[in-house]
Every structure is written in structure tokens, then in C-alpha cells.
PDB file of C-alpha atoms in Angstrom:
ATOM      1  CA  SER A1237      74.635 106.648 144.204  1.00 48.00           C
ATOM      2  CA  SER A1238      71.499 104.587 144.807  1.00 68.00           C
ATOM      3  CA  GLU A1239      72.509 103.123 148.142  1.00 94.00           C
ATOM      4  CA  LEU A1240      72.142 103.884 151.819  1.00 97.00           C
ATOM      5  CA  THR A1241      74.881 102.526 154.075  1.00 98.00           C
ATOM      6  CA  GLN A1242      74.470 101.640 157.742  1.00 98.00           C
ATOM      7  CA  ASP A1243      76.777  99.988 160.270  1.00 97.00           C
ATOM      8  CA  PRO A1244      75.593  96.383 160.682  1.00 97.00           C
ATOM      9  CA  ALA A1245      75.680  96.428 164.476  1.00 98.00           C
ATOM     10  CA  VAL A1246      75.923  98.903 167.338  1.00 98.00           C
ATOM     11  CA  SER A1247      75.758  98.405 171.083  1.00 98.00           C
ATOM     12  CA  VAL A1248      74.929 100.751 173.946  1.00 98.00           C
ATOM     13  CA  ALA A1249      74.869 100.455 177.725  1.00 98.00           C
ATOM     14  CA  LEU A1250      71.473 100.738 179.348  1.00 98.00           C
ATOM     15  CA  GLY A1251      70.590 104.386 179.912  1.00 97.00           C
ATOM     16  CA  GLN A1252      73.341 105.738 177.692  1.00 98.00           C
ATOM     17  CA  THR A1253      73.088 107.579 174.386  1.00 98.00           C
ATOM     18  CA  VAL A1254      73.621 105.939 171.024  1.00 98.00           C
ATOM     19  CA  ARG A1255      73.749 107.309 167.503  1.00 98.00           C
ATOM     20  CA  ILE A1256      72.950 105.190 164.462  1.00 98.00           C
ATOM     21  CA  THR A1257      74.078 106.614 161.143  1.00 98.00           C
ATOM     22  CA  CYS A1258      73.058 106.274 157.517  1.00 98.00           C
ATOM     23  CA  GLN A1259      75.106 107.515 154.584  1.00 98.00           C
ATOM     24  CA  GLY A1260      74.152 108.071 150.976  1.00 97.00           C
ATOM     25  CA  ASP A1261      74.143 110.652 148.204  1.00 96.00           C
ATOM     26  CA  SER A1262      70.353 110.739 148.164  1.00 94.00           C
ATOM     27  CA  LEU A1263      70.402 112.196 151.685  1.00 95.00           C
ATOM     28  CA  ARG A1264      71.831 115.465 150.405  1.00 95.00           C
ATOM     29  CA  GLY A1265      68.463 116.314 148.891  1.00 91.00           C
ATOM     30  CA  ASN A1266      65.981 114.070 150.666  1.00 93.00           C
ATOM     31  CA  TYR A1267      64.899 113.636 154.259  1.00 94.00           C
ATOM     32  CA  ALA A1268      65.485 110.317 156.004  1.00 96.00           C
ATOM     33  CA  SER A1269      62.964 108.276 157.880  1.00 97.00           C
ATOM     34  CA  TRP A1270      63.839 105.642 160.456  1.00 98.00           C
ATOM     35  CA  TYR A1271      62.069 102.378 161.214  1.00 98.00           C
ATOM     36  CA  GLN A1272      62.437 100.111 164.237  1.00 98.00           C
ATOM     37  CA  GLN A1273      61.863  96.392 163.733  1.00 98.00           C
ATOM     38  CA  LYS A1274      61.746  93.776 166.463  1.00 98.00           C
ATOM     39  CA  PRO A1275      61.971  90.040 165.683  1.00 97.00           C
ATOM     40  CA  GLY A1276      58.870  88.644 164.023  1.00 96.00           C
ATOM     41  CA  GLN A1277      57.186  92.036 163.834  1.00 97.00           C
ATOM     42  CA  ALA A1278      56.471  94.606 161.160  1.00 98.00           C
ATOM     43  CA  PRO A1279      58.644  97.728 161.163  1.00 98.00           C
ATOM     44  CA  VAL A1280      57.476 100.772 163.092  1.00 98.00           C
ATOM     45  CA  LEU A1281      58.145 104.340 161.959  1.00 97.00           C
ATOM     46  CA  VAL A1282      60.055 106.187 164.696  1.00 98.00           C
ATOM     47  CA  ILE A1283      61.324 109.295 162.868  1.00 97.00           C
ATOM     48  CA  HIS A1284      60.237 110.937 159.618  1.00 96.00           C
ATOM     49  CA  ASP A1285      61.062 114.114 157.732  1.00 89.00           C
ATOM     50  CA  LYS A1286      64.483 114.190 159.409  1.00 76.00           C
ATOM     51  CA  ASN A1287      63.259 114.806 163.006  1.00 93.00           C
ATOM     52  CA  ASN A1288      59.537 114.287 163.408  1.00 95.00           C
ATOM     53  CA  ARG A1289      58.198 111.622 165.768  1.00 97.00           C
ATOM     54  CA  PRO A1290      54.863 109.913 165.107  1.00 95.00           C
ATOM     55  CA  SER A1291      52.394 109.852 167.938  1.00 95.00           C
ATOM     56  CA  GLY A1292      53.352 107.317 170.596  1.00 96.00           C
ATOM     57  CA  ILE A1293      57.092 107.313 169.885  1.00 97.00           C
ATOM     58  CA  PRO A1294      59.098 108.297 173.002  1.00 97.00           C
ATOM     59  CA  ASP A1295      60.963 111.595 172.883  1.00 97.00           C
ATOM     60  CA  ARG A1296      64.255 109.826 173.536  1.00 98.00           C
ATOM     61  CA  PHE A1297      64.267 109.152 169.782  1.00 98.00           C
ATOM     62  CA  SER A1298      65.508 112.017 167.622  1.00 97.00           C
ATOM     63  CA  GLY A1299      66.849 112.498 164.127  1.00 97.00           C
ATOM     64  CA  SER A1300      69.329 114.788 162.449  1.00 96.00           C
ATOM     65  CA  SER A1301      71.074 115.224 159.151  1.00 96.00           C
ATOM     66  CA  SER A1302      74.236 116.766 157.752  1.00 95.00           C
ATOM     67  CA  GLY A1303      75.434 116.509 154.178  1.00 95.00           C
ATOM     68  CA  ASN A1304      75.122 112.917 153.044  1.00 96.00           C
ATOM     69  CA  THR A1305      74.602 111.495 156.534  1.00 97.00           C
ATOM     70  CA  ALA A1306      71.426 111.048 158.532  1.00 97.00           C
ATOM     71  CA  SER A1307      71.480 110.007 162.173  1.00 97.00           C
ATOM     72  CA  LEU A1308      69.067 108.488 164.641  1.00 98.00           C
ATOM     73  CA  THR A1309      69.906 109.227 168.262  1.00 98.00           C
ATOM     74  CA  ILE A1310      68.445 107.421 171.245  1.00 98.00           C
ATOM     75  CA  THR A1311      69.063 109.390 174.417  1.00 98.00           C
ATOM     76  CA  GLY A1312      68.863 107.118 177.445  1.00 98.00           C
ATOM     77  CA  ALA A1313      68.483 103.783 175.671  1.00 98.00           C
ATOM     78  CA  GLN A1314      66.060 101.316 177.228  1.00 98.00           C
ATOM     79  CA  ALA A1315      66.048  97.535 177.046  1.00 98.00           C
ATOM     80  CA  GLU A1316      62.959  97.690 174.806  1.00 98.00           C
ATOM     81  CA  ASP A1317      64.922  99.704 172.243  1.00 98.00           C
ATOM     82  CA  GLU A1318      66.934  96.607 171.298  1.00 98.00           C
ATOM     83  CA  ALA A1319      65.928  96.041 167.692  1.00 98.00           C
ATOM     84  CA  ASP A1320      66.957  96.454 164.064  1.00 98.00           C
ATOM     85  CA  TYR A1321      66.849 100.003 162.743  1.00 98.00           C
ATOM     86  CA  TYR A1322      66.479 100.893 159.071  1.00 98.00           C
ATOM     87  CA  CYS A1323      66.948 104.246 157.415  1.00 97.00           C
ATOM     88  CA  ASN A1324      64.909 105.106 154.335  1.00 97.00           C
ATOM     89  CA  SER A1325      64.800 107.960 151.849  1.00 96.00           C
ATOM     90  CA  ARG A1326      63.804 108.786 148.324  1.00 95.00           C
ATOM     91  CA  ASP A1327      66.500 108.305 145.700  1.00 94.00           C
ATOM     92  CA  ASN A1328      67.854 111.147 143.584  1.00 92.00           C
ATOM     93  CA  SER A1329      65.094 110.698 140.990  1.00 92.00           C
ATOM     94  CA  GLY A1330      62.541 111.491 143.679  1.00 90.00           C
ATOM     95  CA  TYR A1331      60.251 108.679 142.567  1.00 93.00           C
ATOM     96  CA  HIS A1332      61.794 105.613 144.190  1.00 95.00           C
ATOM     97  CA  TRP A1333      62.554 104.599 147.741  1.00 96.00           C
ATOM     98  CA  LEU A1334      65.783 103.261 149.222  1.00 97.00           C
ATOM     99  CA  PHE A1335      66.457 101.376 152.429  1.00 98.00           C
ATOM    100  CA  GLY A1336      69.699 101.079 154.305  1.00 98.00           C
ATOM    101  CA  GLY A1337      70.895  97.614 155.134  1.00 97.00           C
ATOM    102  CA  GLY A1338      69.853  97.942 158.758  1.00 98.00           C
ATOM    103  CA  THR A1339      71.663  98.293 162.093  1.00 98.00           C
ATOM    104  CA  LYS A1340      71.192  95.778 164.872  1.00 98.00           C
ATOM    105  CA  LEU A1341      71.133  97.644 168.176  1.00 98.00           C
ATOM    106  CA  THR A1342      72.086  95.724 171.303  1.00 98.00           C
ATOM    107  CA  VAL A1343      71.359  97.269 174.710  1.00 98.00           C
ATOM    108  CA  LEU A1344      73.833  95.945 177.261  1.00 96.00           C
TER     109      LEU A1344
ATOM    110  CA  GLN B 730      42.160 102.783 163.555  1.00 92.00           C
ATOM    111  CA  LEU B 731      43.759 101.926 160.222  1.00 95.00           C
ATOM    112  CA  GLN B 732      44.483  98.272 159.612  1.00 97.00           C
ATOM    113  CA  LEU B 733      46.152  96.587 156.654  1.00 98.00           C
ATOM    114  CA  GLN B 734      45.980  92.849 156.063  1.00 98.00           C
ATOM    115  CA  GLU B 735      47.920  90.905 153.445  1.00 98.00           C
ATOM    116  CA  SER B 736      46.419  87.770 151.911  1.00 97.00           C
ATOM    117  CA  GLY B 737      47.618  85.268 149.364  1.00 96.00           C
ATOM    118  CA  PRO B 738      49.354  81.913 148.973  1.00 96.00           C
ATOM    119  CA  GLY B 739      52.223  81.004 151.246  1.00 95.00           C
ATOM    120  CA  LEU B 740      53.888  78.711 148.714  1.00 97.00           C
ATOM    121  CA  VAL B 741      54.429  79.367 145.026  1.00 98.00           C
ATOM    122  CA  LYS B 742      56.383  77.396 142.436  1.00 98.00           C
ATOM    123  CA  PRO B 743      59.413  78.750 140.596  1.00 97.00           C
ATOM    124  CA  SER B 744      58.619  80.524 137.297  1.00 97.00           C
ATOM    125  CA  GLU B 745      55.021  81.107 138.408  1.00 98.00           C
ATOM    126  CA  THR B 746      53.314  84.386 139.374  1.00 98.00           C
ATOM    127  CA  LEU B 747      52.745  85.543 142.943  1.00 98.00           C
ATOM    128  CA  SER B 748      49.515  87.412 143.667  1.00 98.00           C
ATOM    129  CA  LEU B 749      48.965  89.174 146.975  1.00 98.00           C
ATOM    130  CA  THR B 750      46.159  91.454 148.123  1.00 98.00           C
ATOM    131  CA  CYS B 751      46.152  94.035 150.886  1.00 98.00           C
ATOM    132  CA  THR B 752      42.783  94.844 152.435  1.00 98.00           C
ATOM    133  CA  VAL B 753      42.530  98.243 154.086  1.00 98.00           C
ATOM    134  CA  SER B 754      40.089  98.824 156.936  1.00 97.00           C
ATOM    135  CA  GLY B 755      39.477 101.801 159.185  1.00 96.00           C
ATOM    136  CA  GLY B 756      40.270 104.252 156.388  1.00 94.00           C
ATOM    137  CA  SER B 757      39.663 104.925 152.723  1.00 95.00           C
ATOM    138  CA  ILE B 758      42.143 103.882 150.088  1.00 96.00           C
ATOM    139  CA  SER B 759      40.799 106.760 147.969  1.00 96.00           C
ATOM    140  CA  SER B 760      42.303 109.478 150.137  1.00 93.00           C
ATOM    141  CA  SER B 761      44.373 111.820 147.974  1.00 94.00           C
ATOM    142  CA  SER B 762      47.036 112.165 150.675  1.00 94.00           C
ATOM    143  CA  TYR B 763      48.182 108.572 150.742  1.00 96.00           C
ATOM    144  CA  TYR B 764      50.217 106.125 148.722  1.00 97.00           C
ATOM    145  CA  TRP B 765      49.917 102.388 149.163  1.00 97.00           C
ATOM    146  CA  GLY B 766      53.005 100.282 148.934  1.00 97.00           C
ATOM    147  CA  TRP B 767      54.603  96.861 149.055  1.00 98.00           C
ATOM    148  CA  ILE B 768      57.870  96.115 150.845  1.00 98.00           C
ATOM    149  CA  ARG B 769      59.516  92.725 151.236  1.00 98.00           C
ATOM    150  CA  GLN B 770      62.103  91.169 153.526  1.00 98.00           C
ATOM    151  CA  PRO B 771      63.933  87.914 152.727  1.00 98.00           C
ATOM    152  CA  PRO B 772      64.493  85.715 155.780  1.00 97.00           C
ATOM    153  CA  GLY B 773      67.266  87.163 157.927  1.00 96.00           C
ATOM    154  CA  LYS B 774      67.847  90.084 155.560  1.00 97.00           C
ATOM    155  CA  GLY B 775      66.884  93.728 155.184  1.00 97.00           C
ATOM    156  CA  LEU B 776      63.910  95.584 153.772  1.00 98.00           C
ATOM    157  CA  GLU B 777      63.369  96.163 150.050  1.00 98.00           C
ATOM    158  CA  TRP B 778      60.804  98.544 148.571  1.00 98.00           C
ATOM    159  CA  ILE B 779      58.885  96.889 145.744  1.00 98.00           C
ATOM    160  CA  GLY B 780      56.578  99.677 144.627  1.00 98.00           C
ATOM    161  CA  SER B 781      53.772 102.068 145.495  1.00 97.00           C
ATOM    162  CA  ILE B 782      50.445 103.176 144.037  1.00 97.00           C
ATOM    163  CA  HIS B 783      48.104 106.138 144.457  1.00 96.00           C
ATOM    164  CA  TYR B 784      44.354 105.569 144.287  1.00 94.00           C
ATOM    165  CA  THR B 785      44.327 107.464 140.973  1.00 95.00           C
ATOM    166  CA  GLY B 786      46.396 104.622 139.542  1.00 93.00           C
ATOM    167  CA  SER B 787      49.807 106.291 139.457  1.00 95.00           C
ATOM    168  CA  THR B 788      52.430 103.639 140.109  1.00 97.00           C
ATOM    169  CA  TYR B 789      56.079 103.715 141.100  1.00 97.00           C
ATOM    170  CA  TYR B 790      58.277 100.627 140.982  1.00 97.00           C
ATOM    171  CA  ASN B 791      61.720  99.639 142.207  1.00 97.00           C
ATOM    172  CA  PRO B 792      63.829  99.751 139.034  1.00 96.00           C
ATOM    173  CA  SER B 793      65.388  96.400 139.932  1.00 96.00           C
ATOM    174  CA  LEU B 794      61.973  94.700 139.975  1.00 97.00           C
ATOM    175  CA  LYS B 795      59.982  96.810 137.532  1.00 97.00           C
ATOM    176  CA  SER B 796      60.016  94.290 134.684  1.00 97.00           C
ATOM    177  CA  ARG B 797      58.340  91.625 136.856  1.00 98.00           C
ATOM    178  CA  VAL B 798      56.006  93.626 139.103  1.00 98.00           C
ATOM    179  CA  THR B 799      52.499  95.035 138.745  1.00 98.00           C
ATOM    180  CA  ILE B 800      50.635  96.908 141.489  1.00 98.00           C
ATOM    181  CA  SER B 801      46.946  97.733 141.095  1.00 98.00           C
ATOM    182  CA  VAL B 802      44.186  99.276 143.209  1.00 97.00           C
ATOM    183  CA  ASP B 803      40.505  98.415 143.636  1.00 97.00           C
ATOM    184  CA  THR B 804      38.821 101.388 145.277  1.00 96.00           C
ATOM    185  CA  ALA B 805      35.431  99.648 145.420  1.00 96.00           C
ATOM    186  CA  LYS B 806      36.888  96.894 147.604  1.00 97.00           C
ATOM    187  CA  ASN B 807      39.341  99.180 149.447  1.00 97.00           C
ATOM    188  CA  GLN B 808      42.163  96.875 148.379  1.00 98.00           C
ATOM    189  CA  PHE B 809      45.391  97.021 146.454  1.00 98.00           C
ATOM    190  CA  SER B 810      47.303  94.137 144.953  1.00 98.00           C
ATOM    191  CA  LEU B 811      50.753  92.958 143.957  1.00 98.00           C
ATOM    192  CA  LYS B 812      51.759  90.591 141.187  1.00 98.00           C
ATOM    193  CA  VAL B 813      55.312  89.349 140.743  1.00 98.00           C
ATOM    194  CA  ASN B 814      56.022  87.067 137.799  1.00 97.00           C
ATOM    195  CA  SER B 815      58.874  84.731 136.859  1.00 98.00           C
ATOM    196  CA  LEU B 816      59.497  83.823 140.475  1.00 98.00           C
ATOM    197  CA  THR B 817      62.764  82.348 141.733  1.00 98.00           C
ATOM    198  CA  ALA B 818      63.927  81.282 145.175  1.00 98.00           C
ATOM    199  CA  ALA B 819      65.349  84.792 145.624  1.00 98.00           C
ATOM    200  CA  ASP B 820      61.772  86.086 145.823  1.00 98.00           C
ATOM    201  CA  THR B 821      61.173  84.120 149.029  1.00 98.00           C
ATOM    202  CA  ALA B 822      60.407  86.783 151.627  1.00 98.00           C
ATOM    203  CA  VAL B 823      57.941  88.260 154.050  1.00 98.00           C
ATOM    204  CA  TYR B 824      55.808  90.662 152.012  1.00 98.00           C
ATOM    205  CA  PHE B 825      54.402  93.716 153.789  1.00 98.00           C
ATOM    206  CA  CYS B 826      51.763  96.134 152.564  1.00 98.00           C
ATOM    207  CA  ALA B 827      51.888  99.660 153.902  1.00 98.00           C
ATOM    208  CA  ARG B 828      50.351 103.109 153.803  1.00 97.00           C
ATOM    209  CA  GLY B 829      52.471 106.181 153.311  1.00 94.00           C
ATOM    210  CA  GLU B 830      52.578 109.725 152.058  1.00 93.00           C
ATOM    211  CA  TRP B 831      54.742 111.360 149.404  1.00 90.00           C
ATOM    212  CA  LEU B 832      57.497 112.190 151.931  1.00 88.00           C
ATOM    213  CA  VAL B 833      57.099 109.124 154.139  1.00 92.00           C
ATOM    214  CA  LEU B 834      57.149 105.619 152.688  1.00 92.00           C
ATOM    215  CA  SER B 835      55.073 104.109 155.438  1.00 95.00           C
ATOM    216  CA  ASP B 836      53.433 105.191 158.647  1.00 93.00           C
ATOM    217  CA  SER B 837      51.318 102.061 158.930  1.00 95.00           C
ATOM    218  CA  TRP B 838      52.180  98.470 158.051  1.00 97.00           C
ATOM    219  CA  GLY B 839      50.389  95.169 157.677  1.00 98.00           C
ATOM    220  CA  GLN B 840      51.646  92.253 159.751  1.00 97.00           C
ATOM    221  CA  GLY B 841      53.340  90.694 156.720  1.00 98.00           C
ATOM    222  CA  THR B 842      52.913  87.370 154.984  1.00 98.00           C
ATOM    223  CA  LEU B 843      55.653  84.842 154.280  1.00 98.00           C
ATOM    224  CA  VAL B 844      55.855  83.687 150.684  1.00 98.00           C
ATOM    225  CA  THR B 845      58.097  80.748 149.884  1.00 98.00           C
ATOM    226  CA  VAL B 846      59.109  80.002 146.309  1.00 98.00           C
ATOM    227  CA  SER B 847      59.781  76.300 146.021  1.00 97.00           C
ATOM    228  CA  SER B 848      58.817  73.330 143.899  1.00 95.00           C
TER     229      SER B 848
END
């Protein structure tokens, strides 16, 4: 398969934990990255190589993977985490990139 | 600090060719570690990878766009460019340039530029 599937929308209460998932065959052999995008802004990398955080990304963001599913977990969600989240990985050829359709996270 | 800046026309006519340039500052485009890419986002929709290039000239394109897309690099100017031909309204999008590595599509993005395809 050449697709990555995400739930269109997820909500979480302030301070609670939320998991955003991404499914696709390419994830069996490739690491996922996760991008956060707020309205009118460029995406920001929050997790790469399954569970590595770039400098400046809070440690409440973490990643994991099992089989064909990658997950982004936010432990203790903050109001500023409300955004669209996109997963991304190489496809099975190894030469092309795929994006999931994005998940809109609402912090209640 | 690395900065990427897209430049090009904001309005292009259907059937014509879009040309965008990304100027890189605060770092060298000739670093062997990095790949330079283009990603687009239609209004209200998700992200789509267009293609990537290494400073050596190796290119990788989205199979769905490959027949219409060309990405090139100018190491002397520290720039890379995108051309998309045979434009239709479906190509209307915010176009982002980005820097990445082999295992990470992008760790640094330009601010994006909106391109509208309309007569």
C-alpha cells in the first residue's frame, strides 16, 4: 500500500494524555516522523526516527511503533498543542515520501 | 540559523509552467548530509511531497507528479528550484521548500508561498 491513514480528528482534555495514530504498510519497514502544523504556519517536526525529539520540542511528545501502526503520544496536553498533526514515512520503495491525511487535535 | 525562503509568482494561468526558487541562508546547500525538498498543501487540505534533490543532482519525485515536475539545484547561488508544467486549478496550493536528511523528510521549512492557478 502507498498510503498512510490517520483519524481526521481527536480531542483531549487539558492536561490529559492523547495518542494519535497512523497506519500503513510502509510503516512495517520505515520509521515515522510527525509534524505539528498550526493555522497559517509551516509544519514543525516534533518526532523523527520513531521516537527522537528535535531540540526545543517538549518531552511530553513521544513516538512509538508496532507493526503497521505508528503513534504520537502527548502526555499532559497543553492548550498550545492544539494543531494539525501529520505522520510521514518513506514508502516501500525507499525513495519516495508519504504523508498521512492529518489529524486535527482539539484540546478541551 | 538556517533559513529557507520561497520566491516566485503568486498567480499562474492554467496550462502554464510554475517556477519557484528556494534561497537557503545560514547553511550550505552543498552539505552531503542534506536533501532539499518541495512539499505543497492545497487550501484546507493535507501535505503532499512533491520531490527532493541532493546537491549532487540526484532527484526523487512523487510518482503522481513526476511527469510534470523538475527540481534543480544551483550550488553557486545556494538555491534550489521547482518547475511544474501543465498547471490546472488542482495545483493551487501553498508550496513549501524544506531541508531534510535521508531518514527525515524535513527538519527545517520555509514559510511557504501561495500559488493560485487561475485565468
